GROMACS .gro file of C-alpha atoms in nm:
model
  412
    1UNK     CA    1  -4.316  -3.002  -2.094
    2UNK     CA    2  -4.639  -2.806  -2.119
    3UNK     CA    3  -4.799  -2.959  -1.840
    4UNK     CA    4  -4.484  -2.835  -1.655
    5UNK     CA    5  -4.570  -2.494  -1.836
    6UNK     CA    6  -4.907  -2.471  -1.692
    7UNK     CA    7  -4.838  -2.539  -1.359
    8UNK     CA    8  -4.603  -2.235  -1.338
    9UNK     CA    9  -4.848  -2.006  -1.535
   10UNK     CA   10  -5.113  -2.151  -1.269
   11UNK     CA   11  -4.862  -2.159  -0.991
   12UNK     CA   12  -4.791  -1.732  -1.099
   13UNK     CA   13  -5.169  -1.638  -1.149
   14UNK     CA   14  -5.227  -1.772  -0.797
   15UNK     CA   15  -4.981  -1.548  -0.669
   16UNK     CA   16  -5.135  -1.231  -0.880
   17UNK     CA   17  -5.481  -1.325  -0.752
   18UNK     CA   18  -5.339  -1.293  -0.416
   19UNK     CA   19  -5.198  -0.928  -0.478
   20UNK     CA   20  -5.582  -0.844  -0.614
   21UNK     CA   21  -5.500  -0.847  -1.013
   22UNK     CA   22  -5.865  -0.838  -1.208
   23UNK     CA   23  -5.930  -1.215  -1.296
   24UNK     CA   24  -5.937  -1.105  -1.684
   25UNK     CA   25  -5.540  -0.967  -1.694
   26UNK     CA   26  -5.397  -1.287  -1.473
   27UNK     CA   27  -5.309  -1.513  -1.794
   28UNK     CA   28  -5.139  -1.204  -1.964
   29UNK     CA   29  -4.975  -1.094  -1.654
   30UNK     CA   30  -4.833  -1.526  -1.547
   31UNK     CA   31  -4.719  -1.481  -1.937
   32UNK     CA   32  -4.523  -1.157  -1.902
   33UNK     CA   33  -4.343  -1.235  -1.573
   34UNK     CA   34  -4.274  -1.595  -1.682
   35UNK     CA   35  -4.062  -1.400  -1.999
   36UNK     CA   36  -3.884  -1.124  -1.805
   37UNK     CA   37  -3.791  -1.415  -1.578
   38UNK     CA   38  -3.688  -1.642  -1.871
   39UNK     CA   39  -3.499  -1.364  -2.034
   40UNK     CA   40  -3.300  -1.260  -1.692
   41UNK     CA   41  -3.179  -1.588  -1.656
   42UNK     CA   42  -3.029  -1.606  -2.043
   43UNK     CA   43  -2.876  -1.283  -1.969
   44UNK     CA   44  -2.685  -1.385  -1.610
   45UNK     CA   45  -2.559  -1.740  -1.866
   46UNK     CA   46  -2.447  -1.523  -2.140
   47UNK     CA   47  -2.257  -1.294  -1.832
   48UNK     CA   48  -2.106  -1.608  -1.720
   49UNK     CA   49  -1.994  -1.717  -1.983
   50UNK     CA   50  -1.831  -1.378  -2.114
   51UNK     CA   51  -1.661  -1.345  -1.778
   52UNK     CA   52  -1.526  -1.748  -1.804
   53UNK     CA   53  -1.344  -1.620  -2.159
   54UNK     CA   54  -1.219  -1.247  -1.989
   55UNK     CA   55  -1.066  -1.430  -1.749
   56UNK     CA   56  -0.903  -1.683  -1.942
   57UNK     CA   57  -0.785  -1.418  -2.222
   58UNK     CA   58  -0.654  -1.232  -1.962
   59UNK     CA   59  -0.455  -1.462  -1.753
   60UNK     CA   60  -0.045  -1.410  -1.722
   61UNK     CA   61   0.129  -1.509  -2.019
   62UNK     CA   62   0.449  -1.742  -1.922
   63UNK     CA   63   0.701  -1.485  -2.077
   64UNK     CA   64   0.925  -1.311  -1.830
   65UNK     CA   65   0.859  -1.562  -1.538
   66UNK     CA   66   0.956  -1.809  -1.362
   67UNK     CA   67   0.668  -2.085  -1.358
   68UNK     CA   68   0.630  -2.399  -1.110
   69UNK     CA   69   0.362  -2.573  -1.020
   70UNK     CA   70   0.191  -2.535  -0.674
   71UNK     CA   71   0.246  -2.894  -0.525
   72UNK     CA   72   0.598  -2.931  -0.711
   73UNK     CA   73   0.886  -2.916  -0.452
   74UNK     CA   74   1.179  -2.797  -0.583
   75UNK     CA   75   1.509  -3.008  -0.597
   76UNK     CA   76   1.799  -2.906  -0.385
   77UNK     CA   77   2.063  -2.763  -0.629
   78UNK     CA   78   2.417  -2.636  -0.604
   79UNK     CA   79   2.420  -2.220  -0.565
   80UNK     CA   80   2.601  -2.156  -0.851
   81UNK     CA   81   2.305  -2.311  -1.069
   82UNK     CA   82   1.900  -2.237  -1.098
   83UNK     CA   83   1.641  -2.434  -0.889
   84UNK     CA   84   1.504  -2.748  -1.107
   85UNK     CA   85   1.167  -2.666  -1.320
   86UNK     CA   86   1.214  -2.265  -1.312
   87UNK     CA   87   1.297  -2.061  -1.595
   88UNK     CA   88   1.486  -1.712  -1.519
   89UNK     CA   89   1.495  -1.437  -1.749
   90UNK     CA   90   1.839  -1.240  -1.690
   91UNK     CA   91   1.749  -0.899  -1.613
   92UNK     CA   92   1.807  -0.624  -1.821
   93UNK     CA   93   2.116  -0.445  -1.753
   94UNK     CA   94   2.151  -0.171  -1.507
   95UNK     CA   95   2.204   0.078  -1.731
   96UNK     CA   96   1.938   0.054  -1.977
   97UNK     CA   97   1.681   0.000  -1.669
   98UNK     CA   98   1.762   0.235  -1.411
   99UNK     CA   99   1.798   0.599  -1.490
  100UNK     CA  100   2.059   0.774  -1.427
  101UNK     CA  101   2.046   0.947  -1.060
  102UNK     CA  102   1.994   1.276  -1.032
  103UNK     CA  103   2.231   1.594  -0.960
  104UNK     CA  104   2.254   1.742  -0.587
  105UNK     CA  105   1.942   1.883  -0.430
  106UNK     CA  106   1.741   1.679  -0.669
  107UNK     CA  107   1.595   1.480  -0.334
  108UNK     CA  108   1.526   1.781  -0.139
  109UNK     CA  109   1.379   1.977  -0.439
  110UNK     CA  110   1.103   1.656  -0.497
  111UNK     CA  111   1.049   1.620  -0.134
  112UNK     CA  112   0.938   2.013  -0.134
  113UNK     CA  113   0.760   1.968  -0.442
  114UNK     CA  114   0.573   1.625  -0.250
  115UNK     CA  115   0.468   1.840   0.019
  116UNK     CA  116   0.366   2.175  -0.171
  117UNK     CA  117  -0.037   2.111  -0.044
  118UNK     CA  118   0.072   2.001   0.290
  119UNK     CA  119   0.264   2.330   0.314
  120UNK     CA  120  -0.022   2.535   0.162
  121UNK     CA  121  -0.256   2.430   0.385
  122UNK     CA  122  -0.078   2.450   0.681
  123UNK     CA  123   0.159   2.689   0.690
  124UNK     CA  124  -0.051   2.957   0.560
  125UNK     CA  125  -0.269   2.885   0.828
  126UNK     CA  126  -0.001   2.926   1.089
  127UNK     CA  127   0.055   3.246   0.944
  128UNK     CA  128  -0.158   3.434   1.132
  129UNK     CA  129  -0.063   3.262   1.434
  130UNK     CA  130   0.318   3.336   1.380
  131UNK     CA  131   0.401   3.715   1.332
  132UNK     CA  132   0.770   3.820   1.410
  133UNK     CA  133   0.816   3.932   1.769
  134UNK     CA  134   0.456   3.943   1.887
  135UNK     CA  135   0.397   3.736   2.240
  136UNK     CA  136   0.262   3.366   2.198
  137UNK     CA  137  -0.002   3.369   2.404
  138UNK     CA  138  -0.204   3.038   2.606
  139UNK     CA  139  -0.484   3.165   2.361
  140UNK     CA  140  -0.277   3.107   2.060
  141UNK     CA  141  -0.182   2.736   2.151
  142UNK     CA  142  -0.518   2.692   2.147
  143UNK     CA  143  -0.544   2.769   1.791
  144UNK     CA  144  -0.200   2.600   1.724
  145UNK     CA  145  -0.399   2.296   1.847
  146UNK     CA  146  -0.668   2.334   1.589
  147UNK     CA  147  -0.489   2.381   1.341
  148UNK     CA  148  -0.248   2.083   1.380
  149UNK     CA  149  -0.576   1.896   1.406
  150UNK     CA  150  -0.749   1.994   1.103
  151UNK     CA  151  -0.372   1.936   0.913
  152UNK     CA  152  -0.381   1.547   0.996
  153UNK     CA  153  -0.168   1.527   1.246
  154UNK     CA  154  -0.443   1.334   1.490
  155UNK     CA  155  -0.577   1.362   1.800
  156UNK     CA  156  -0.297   1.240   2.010
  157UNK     CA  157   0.005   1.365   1.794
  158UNK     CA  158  -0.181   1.766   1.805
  159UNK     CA  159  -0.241   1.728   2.150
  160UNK     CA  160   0.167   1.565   2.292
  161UNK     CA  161   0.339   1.822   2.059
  162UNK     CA  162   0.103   2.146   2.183
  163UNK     CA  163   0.164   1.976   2.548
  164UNK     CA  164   0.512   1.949   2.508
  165UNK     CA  165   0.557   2.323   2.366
  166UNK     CA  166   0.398   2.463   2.666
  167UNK     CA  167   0.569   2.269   2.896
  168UNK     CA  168   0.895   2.382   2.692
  169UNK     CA  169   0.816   2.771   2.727
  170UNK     CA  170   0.602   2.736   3.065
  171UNK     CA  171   0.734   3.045   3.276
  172UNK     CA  172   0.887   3.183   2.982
  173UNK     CA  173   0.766   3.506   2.758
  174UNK     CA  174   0.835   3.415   2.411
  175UNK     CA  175   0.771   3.524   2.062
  176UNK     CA  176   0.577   3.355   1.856
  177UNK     CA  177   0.941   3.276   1.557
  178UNK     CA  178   1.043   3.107   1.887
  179UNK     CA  179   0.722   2.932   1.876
  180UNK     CA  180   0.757   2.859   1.510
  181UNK     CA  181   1.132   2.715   1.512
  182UNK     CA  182   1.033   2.489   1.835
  183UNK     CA  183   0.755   2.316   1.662
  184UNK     CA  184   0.967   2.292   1.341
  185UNK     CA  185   1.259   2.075   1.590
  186UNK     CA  186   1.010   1.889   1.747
  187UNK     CA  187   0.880   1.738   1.460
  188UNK     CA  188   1.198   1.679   1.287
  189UNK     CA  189   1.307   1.545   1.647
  190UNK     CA  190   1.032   1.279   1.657
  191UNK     CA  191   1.045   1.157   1.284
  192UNK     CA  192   1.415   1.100   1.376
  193UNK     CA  193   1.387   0.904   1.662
  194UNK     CA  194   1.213   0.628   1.557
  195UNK     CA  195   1.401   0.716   1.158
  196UNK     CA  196   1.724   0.550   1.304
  197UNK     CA  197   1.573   0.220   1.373
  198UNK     CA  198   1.735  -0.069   1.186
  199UNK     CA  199   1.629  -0.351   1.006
  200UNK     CA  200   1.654  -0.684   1.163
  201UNK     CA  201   2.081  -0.820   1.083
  202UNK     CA  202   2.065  -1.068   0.775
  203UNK     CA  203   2.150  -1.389   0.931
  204UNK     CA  204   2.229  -1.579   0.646
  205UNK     CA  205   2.123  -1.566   0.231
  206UNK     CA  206   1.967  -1.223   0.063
  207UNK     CA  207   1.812  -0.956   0.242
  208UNK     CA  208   1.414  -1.006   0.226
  209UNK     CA  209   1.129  -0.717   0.198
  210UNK     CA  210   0.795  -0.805   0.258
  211UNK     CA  211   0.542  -0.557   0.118
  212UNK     CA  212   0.215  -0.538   0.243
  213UNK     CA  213  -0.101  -0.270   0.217
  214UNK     CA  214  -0.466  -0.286   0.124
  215UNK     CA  215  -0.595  -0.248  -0.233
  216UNK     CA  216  -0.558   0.066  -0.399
  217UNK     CA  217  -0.286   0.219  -0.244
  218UNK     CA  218  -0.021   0.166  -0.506
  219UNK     CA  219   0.162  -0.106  -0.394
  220UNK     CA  220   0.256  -0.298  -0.700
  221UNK     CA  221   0.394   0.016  -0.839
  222UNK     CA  222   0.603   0.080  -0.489
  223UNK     CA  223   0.730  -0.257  -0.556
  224UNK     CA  224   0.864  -0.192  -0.874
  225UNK     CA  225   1.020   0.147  -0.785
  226UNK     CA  226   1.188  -0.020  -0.473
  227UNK     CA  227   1.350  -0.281  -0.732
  228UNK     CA  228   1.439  -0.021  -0.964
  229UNK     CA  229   1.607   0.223  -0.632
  230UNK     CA  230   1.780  -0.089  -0.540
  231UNK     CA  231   1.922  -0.166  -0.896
  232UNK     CA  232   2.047   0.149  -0.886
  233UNK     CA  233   2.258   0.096  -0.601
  234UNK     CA  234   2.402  -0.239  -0.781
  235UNK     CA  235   2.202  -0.513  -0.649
  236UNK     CA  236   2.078  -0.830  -0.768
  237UNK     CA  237   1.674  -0.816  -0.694
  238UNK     CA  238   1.420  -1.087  -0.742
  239UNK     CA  239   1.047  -1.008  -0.732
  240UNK     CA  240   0.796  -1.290  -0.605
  241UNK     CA  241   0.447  -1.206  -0.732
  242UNK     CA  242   0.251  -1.295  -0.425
  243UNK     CA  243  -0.073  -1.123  -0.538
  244UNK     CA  244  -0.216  -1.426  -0.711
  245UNK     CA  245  -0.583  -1.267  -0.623
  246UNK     CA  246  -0.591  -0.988  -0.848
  247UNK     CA  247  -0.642  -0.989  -1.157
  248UNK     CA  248  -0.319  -0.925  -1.417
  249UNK     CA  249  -0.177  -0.856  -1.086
  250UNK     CA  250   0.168  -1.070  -1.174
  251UNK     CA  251   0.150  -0.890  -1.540
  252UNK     CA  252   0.143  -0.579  -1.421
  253UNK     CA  253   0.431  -0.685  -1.165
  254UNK     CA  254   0.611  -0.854  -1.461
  255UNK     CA  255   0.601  -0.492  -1.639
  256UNK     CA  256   0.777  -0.359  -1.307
  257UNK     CA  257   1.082  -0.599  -1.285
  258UNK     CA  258   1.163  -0.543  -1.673
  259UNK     CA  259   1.170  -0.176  -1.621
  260UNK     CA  260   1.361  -0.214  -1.326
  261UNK     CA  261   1.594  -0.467  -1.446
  262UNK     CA  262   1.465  -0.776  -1.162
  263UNK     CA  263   1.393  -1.098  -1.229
  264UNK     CA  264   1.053  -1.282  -1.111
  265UNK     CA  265   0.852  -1.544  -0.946
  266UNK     CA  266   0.516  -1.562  -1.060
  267UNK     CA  267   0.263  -1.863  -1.005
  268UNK     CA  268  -0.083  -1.913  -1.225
  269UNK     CA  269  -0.383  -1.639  -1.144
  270UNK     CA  270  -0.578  -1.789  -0.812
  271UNK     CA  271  -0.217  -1.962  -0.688
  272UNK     CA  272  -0.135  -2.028  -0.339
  273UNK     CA  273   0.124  -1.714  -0.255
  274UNK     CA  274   0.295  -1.880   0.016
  275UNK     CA  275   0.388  -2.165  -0.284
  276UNK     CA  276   0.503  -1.818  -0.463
  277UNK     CA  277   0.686  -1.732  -0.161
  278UNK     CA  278   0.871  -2.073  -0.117
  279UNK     CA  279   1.010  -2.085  -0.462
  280UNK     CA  280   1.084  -1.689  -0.490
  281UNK     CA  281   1.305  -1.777  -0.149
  282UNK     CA  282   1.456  -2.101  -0.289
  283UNK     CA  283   1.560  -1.915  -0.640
  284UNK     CA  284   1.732  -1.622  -0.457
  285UNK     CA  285   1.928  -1.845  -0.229
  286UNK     CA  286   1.995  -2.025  -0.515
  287UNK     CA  287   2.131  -1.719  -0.778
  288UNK     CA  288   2.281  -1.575  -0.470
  289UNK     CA  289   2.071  -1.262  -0.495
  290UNK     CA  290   2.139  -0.976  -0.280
  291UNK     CA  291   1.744  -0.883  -0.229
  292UNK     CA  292   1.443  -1.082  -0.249
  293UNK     CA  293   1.088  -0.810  -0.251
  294UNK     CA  294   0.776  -1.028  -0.161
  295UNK     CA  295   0.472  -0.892  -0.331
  296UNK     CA  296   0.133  -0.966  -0.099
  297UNK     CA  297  -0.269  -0.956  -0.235
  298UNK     CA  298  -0.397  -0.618  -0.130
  299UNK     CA  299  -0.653  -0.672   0.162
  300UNK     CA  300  -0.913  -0.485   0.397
  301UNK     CA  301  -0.701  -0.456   0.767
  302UNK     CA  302  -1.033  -0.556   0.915
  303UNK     CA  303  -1.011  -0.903   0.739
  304UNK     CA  304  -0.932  -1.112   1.000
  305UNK     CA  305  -0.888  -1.425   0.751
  306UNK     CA  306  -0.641  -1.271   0.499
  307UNK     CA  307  -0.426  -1.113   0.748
  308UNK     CA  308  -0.390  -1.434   0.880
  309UNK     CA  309  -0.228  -1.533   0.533
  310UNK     CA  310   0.025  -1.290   0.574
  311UNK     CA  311   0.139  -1.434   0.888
  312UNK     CA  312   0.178  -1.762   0.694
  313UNK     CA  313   0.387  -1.645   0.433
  314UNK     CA  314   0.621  -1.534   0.693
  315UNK     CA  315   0.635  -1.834   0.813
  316UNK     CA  316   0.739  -1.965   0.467
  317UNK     CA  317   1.034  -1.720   0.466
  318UNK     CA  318   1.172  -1.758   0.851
  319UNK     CA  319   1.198  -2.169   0.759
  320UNK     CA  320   1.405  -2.076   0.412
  321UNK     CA  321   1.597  -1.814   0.495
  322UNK     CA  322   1.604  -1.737   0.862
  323UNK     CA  323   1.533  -1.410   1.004
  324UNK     CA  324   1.328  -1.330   0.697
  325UNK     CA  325   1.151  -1.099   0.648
  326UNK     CA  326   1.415  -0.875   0.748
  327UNK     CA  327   1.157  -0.579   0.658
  328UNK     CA  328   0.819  -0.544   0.630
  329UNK     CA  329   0.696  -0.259   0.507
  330UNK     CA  330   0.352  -0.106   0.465
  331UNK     CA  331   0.212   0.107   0.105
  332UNK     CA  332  -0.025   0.363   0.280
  333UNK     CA  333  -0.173   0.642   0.073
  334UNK     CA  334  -0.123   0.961   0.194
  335UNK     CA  335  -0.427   1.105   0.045
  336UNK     CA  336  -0.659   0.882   0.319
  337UNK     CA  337  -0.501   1.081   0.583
  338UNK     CA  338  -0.596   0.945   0.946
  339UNK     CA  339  -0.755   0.645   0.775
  340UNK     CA  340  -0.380   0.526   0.711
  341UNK     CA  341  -0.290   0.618   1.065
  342UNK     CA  342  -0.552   0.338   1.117
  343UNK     CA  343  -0.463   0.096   0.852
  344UNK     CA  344  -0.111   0.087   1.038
  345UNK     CA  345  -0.228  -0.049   1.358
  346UNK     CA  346  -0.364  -0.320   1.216
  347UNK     CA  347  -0.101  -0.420   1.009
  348UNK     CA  348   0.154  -0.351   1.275
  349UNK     CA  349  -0.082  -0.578   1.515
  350UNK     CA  350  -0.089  -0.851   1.257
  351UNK     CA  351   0.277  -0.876   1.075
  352UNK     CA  352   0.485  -0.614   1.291
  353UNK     CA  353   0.552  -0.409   1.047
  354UNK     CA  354   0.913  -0.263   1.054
  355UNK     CA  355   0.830   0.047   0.806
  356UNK     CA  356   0.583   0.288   0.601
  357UNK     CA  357   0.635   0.369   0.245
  358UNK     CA  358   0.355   0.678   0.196
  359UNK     CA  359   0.238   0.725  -0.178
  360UNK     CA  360   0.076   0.987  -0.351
  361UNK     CA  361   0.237   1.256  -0.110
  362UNK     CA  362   0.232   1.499  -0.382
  363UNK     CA  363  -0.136   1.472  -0.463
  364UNK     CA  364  -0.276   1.555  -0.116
  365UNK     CA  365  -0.245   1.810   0.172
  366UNK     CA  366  -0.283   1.550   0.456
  367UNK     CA  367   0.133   1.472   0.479
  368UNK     CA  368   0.043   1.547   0.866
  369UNK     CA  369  -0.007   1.176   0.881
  370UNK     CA  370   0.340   1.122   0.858
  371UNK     CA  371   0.457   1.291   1.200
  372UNK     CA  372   0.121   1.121   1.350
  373UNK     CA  373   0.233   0.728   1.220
  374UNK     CA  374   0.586   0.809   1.337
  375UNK     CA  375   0.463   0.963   1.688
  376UNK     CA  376   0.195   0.763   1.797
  377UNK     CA  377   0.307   0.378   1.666
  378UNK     CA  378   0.667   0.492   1.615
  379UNK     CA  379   0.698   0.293   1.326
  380UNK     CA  380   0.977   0.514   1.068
  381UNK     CA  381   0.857   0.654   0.766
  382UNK     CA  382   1.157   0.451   0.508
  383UNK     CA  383   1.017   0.626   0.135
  384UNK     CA  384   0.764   0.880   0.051
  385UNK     CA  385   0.608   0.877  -0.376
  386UNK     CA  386   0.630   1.188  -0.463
  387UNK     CA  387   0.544   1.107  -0.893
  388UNK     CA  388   0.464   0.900  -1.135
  389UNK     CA  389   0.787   0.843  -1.242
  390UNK     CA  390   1.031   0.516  -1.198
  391UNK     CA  391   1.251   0.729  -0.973
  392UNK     CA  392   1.002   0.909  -0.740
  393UNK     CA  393   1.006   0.727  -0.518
  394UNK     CA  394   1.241   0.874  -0.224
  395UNK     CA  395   1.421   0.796   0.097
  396UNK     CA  396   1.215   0.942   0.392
  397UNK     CA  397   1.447   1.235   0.540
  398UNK     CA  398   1.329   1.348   0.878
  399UNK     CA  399   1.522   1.660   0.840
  400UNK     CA  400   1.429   1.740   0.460
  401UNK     CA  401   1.044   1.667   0.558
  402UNK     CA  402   1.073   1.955   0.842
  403UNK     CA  403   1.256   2.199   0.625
  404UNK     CA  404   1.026   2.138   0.328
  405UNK     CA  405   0.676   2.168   0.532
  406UNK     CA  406   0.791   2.482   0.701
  407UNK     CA  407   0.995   2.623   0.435
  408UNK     CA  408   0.903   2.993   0.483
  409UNK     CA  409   1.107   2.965   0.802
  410UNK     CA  410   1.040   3.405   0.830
  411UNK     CA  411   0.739   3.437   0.994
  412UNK     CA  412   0.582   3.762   0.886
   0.00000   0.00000   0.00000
């Protein structure tokens, strides 16, 4: 052992006498950077070994799940009874999860409180453009232009709906409130259009949602609020906690489905979610459940690998329950602004992607990205967040989202 010693401190000396250390401070010096190096590698062990007992404290807990192992197939059973090997926990009743809905004008009143910054920031910019009777001018497109721009709406969007009110009033002397309520109706006109686009038909078993999005974006919690606004219209929901990746990610989901009154599938931390995603399928064939919501890890769109994942666990749920997933719909945050616009043409390349469900609307004055996802990729907007709360999360409205960003509809 000490010859082994000396032959390091010999070995590091060697190196010092190469950097030009005085011959007198080499032993000293081989002794100090032989310590720190010692002492570094105790402290990455001791790291190690803390994060091997975090991550075993912390891993799901087996209440409110339903547990199977990964290579376990599951036995063919009659409808009216559960798959073999899974436990389900009845979900709470309807009444005690789901609150109660709320009065008329409740939707539109969030939806304008969602889009407050949006409005701010736009509309008082268009203020100036916008003044009664005066004469809209070629020179004030111009500015129309930059300030659609600078609102989110992108490149392409700014430049087809400036393009298409010009062509609209070419010849034409208007005023700039005819201006105003043209851009208004062409908005609500192109959110529409691609707003009445339907599902794929349910060919046979429960209706399946497959929700996908990269990390950070809210999509657990969109999960749960989409179980809870579907318990509220009386329908059975199951929850498969694809997200075996994250950490406490199928807790957290766990939380969601008691609030909301869902049962759910859930797999061990570091599980193989297309495994989560056969048995989820199997149990909501088998408990005849109106709605099956497939949770998916969170994952960079420029991850070639992972989105290939995704593609497999819709392969998973075309082979046991055809047609599936009947939706698939992307958790963008609103707050990233083009960067979502982005995120949705790689998804939509990857896993066609049949909707957009835009969080944190209220929190940001980039909502412009809505009329830019729905123009450009035509791809409808299906909820917007607009809280924190269980229920804010709302049905898009093309015609609400128009009326709310240009609510001072008397231009000055």
């Amino acid at each position: 052992m000490e010859s082994y010693l000396n032959l390091i401190l010999d070995f590091l000396q060697n190196i010092l006498a190469r950097l030009g250390v005085a011959e007198a401070t080499r032993p000293l010096g081989a002794m100090l950077i032989l310590y720190l190096a010692i002492t570094l590698l105790i402290l990455l062990l001791v790291l190690i070994l803390w994060w091997s007992v975090w991550r075993k404290s912390y891993s799901p807990s087996k209440k409110g799940s339903l547990r199977v192992e990964t290579d376990e197939l599951i036995a063919e059973s009659d409808v009216d009874t559960k798959p073999a090997g899974l436990e389900v926990e009845e979900a709470t009743p309807l009444s005690e999860a789901v609150p109660a809905a709320e009065a008329g004008g409740g939707l539109v009143k969030s939806i304008r409180s969602g889009v407050e910054k949006t409005r701010a920031a736009l509309v008082g910019r268009l203020e100036s453009l916008f003044k009664g009777e005066q004469i809209f001018t070629p020179e004030l497109f111009e500015e129309l232009e930059e300030v659609l721009m600078t609102s989110d709406f992108g490149m392409a969007t700014t430049v087809s709906l400036v393009t298409t009110l010009e062509q609209s009033f070419a010849g034409r002397e208007v005023t700039s409130a005819d201006v105003y309520l043209a851009l208004k109706a062409e908005i609500a006109r192109r959110i529409k259009m691609v707003a009445c686009m339907q599902p794929r038909p349910i060919q046979s078993g429960p209706e399946v949602i497959m929700v996908v999005g990269v990390n950070g974006v809210g999509k657990t919690t969109t999960i749960g609020k989409l179980a809870s606004h579907y318990r509220e219209e009386g329908k059975s929901v199951i929850l498969a906690a694809g997200d075996t990746f994250r950490a406490a990610a199928a807790e957290q989901l766990s939380i969601w489905a008691e609030r909301a009154g869902a049962d759910i599938v859930r797999h061990s931390e570091g599980g193989d979610p297309a495994a989560v995603t056969f048995d989820a399928a199997k149990a909501a064939i088998a408990r005849k459940s109106d709605l099956l919501i497939v949770d998916t890890a969170g994952r960079l769109h420029t991850k070639t690998n992972l989105m290939e994942e995704l593609k497999k666990v819709r392969r998973v749920l075309d082979r046991e329950i055809p047609g599936a997933p009947h939706q698939t719909l992307l958790v963008v945050d609103a707050t990233t602004g083009q960067n979502a616009l982005v995120q949705a043409k790689m998804f939509q390349e990857a896993v066609q992607v049949d909707g957009i469900v835009l969080t944190k609307l209220d929190g940001t004055a980039k909502g412009g990205v809505i009329v830019a996802i729905c123009s450009e990729l035509e791809i409808p907007v299906r909820f917007v967040g607009v809280g924190e709360g269980l229920s804010d999360l709302r049905p898009f409205d093309a015609d609400e989202f128009a009326e709310a960003l240009f609510e001072k509809d008397e231009v000055a």
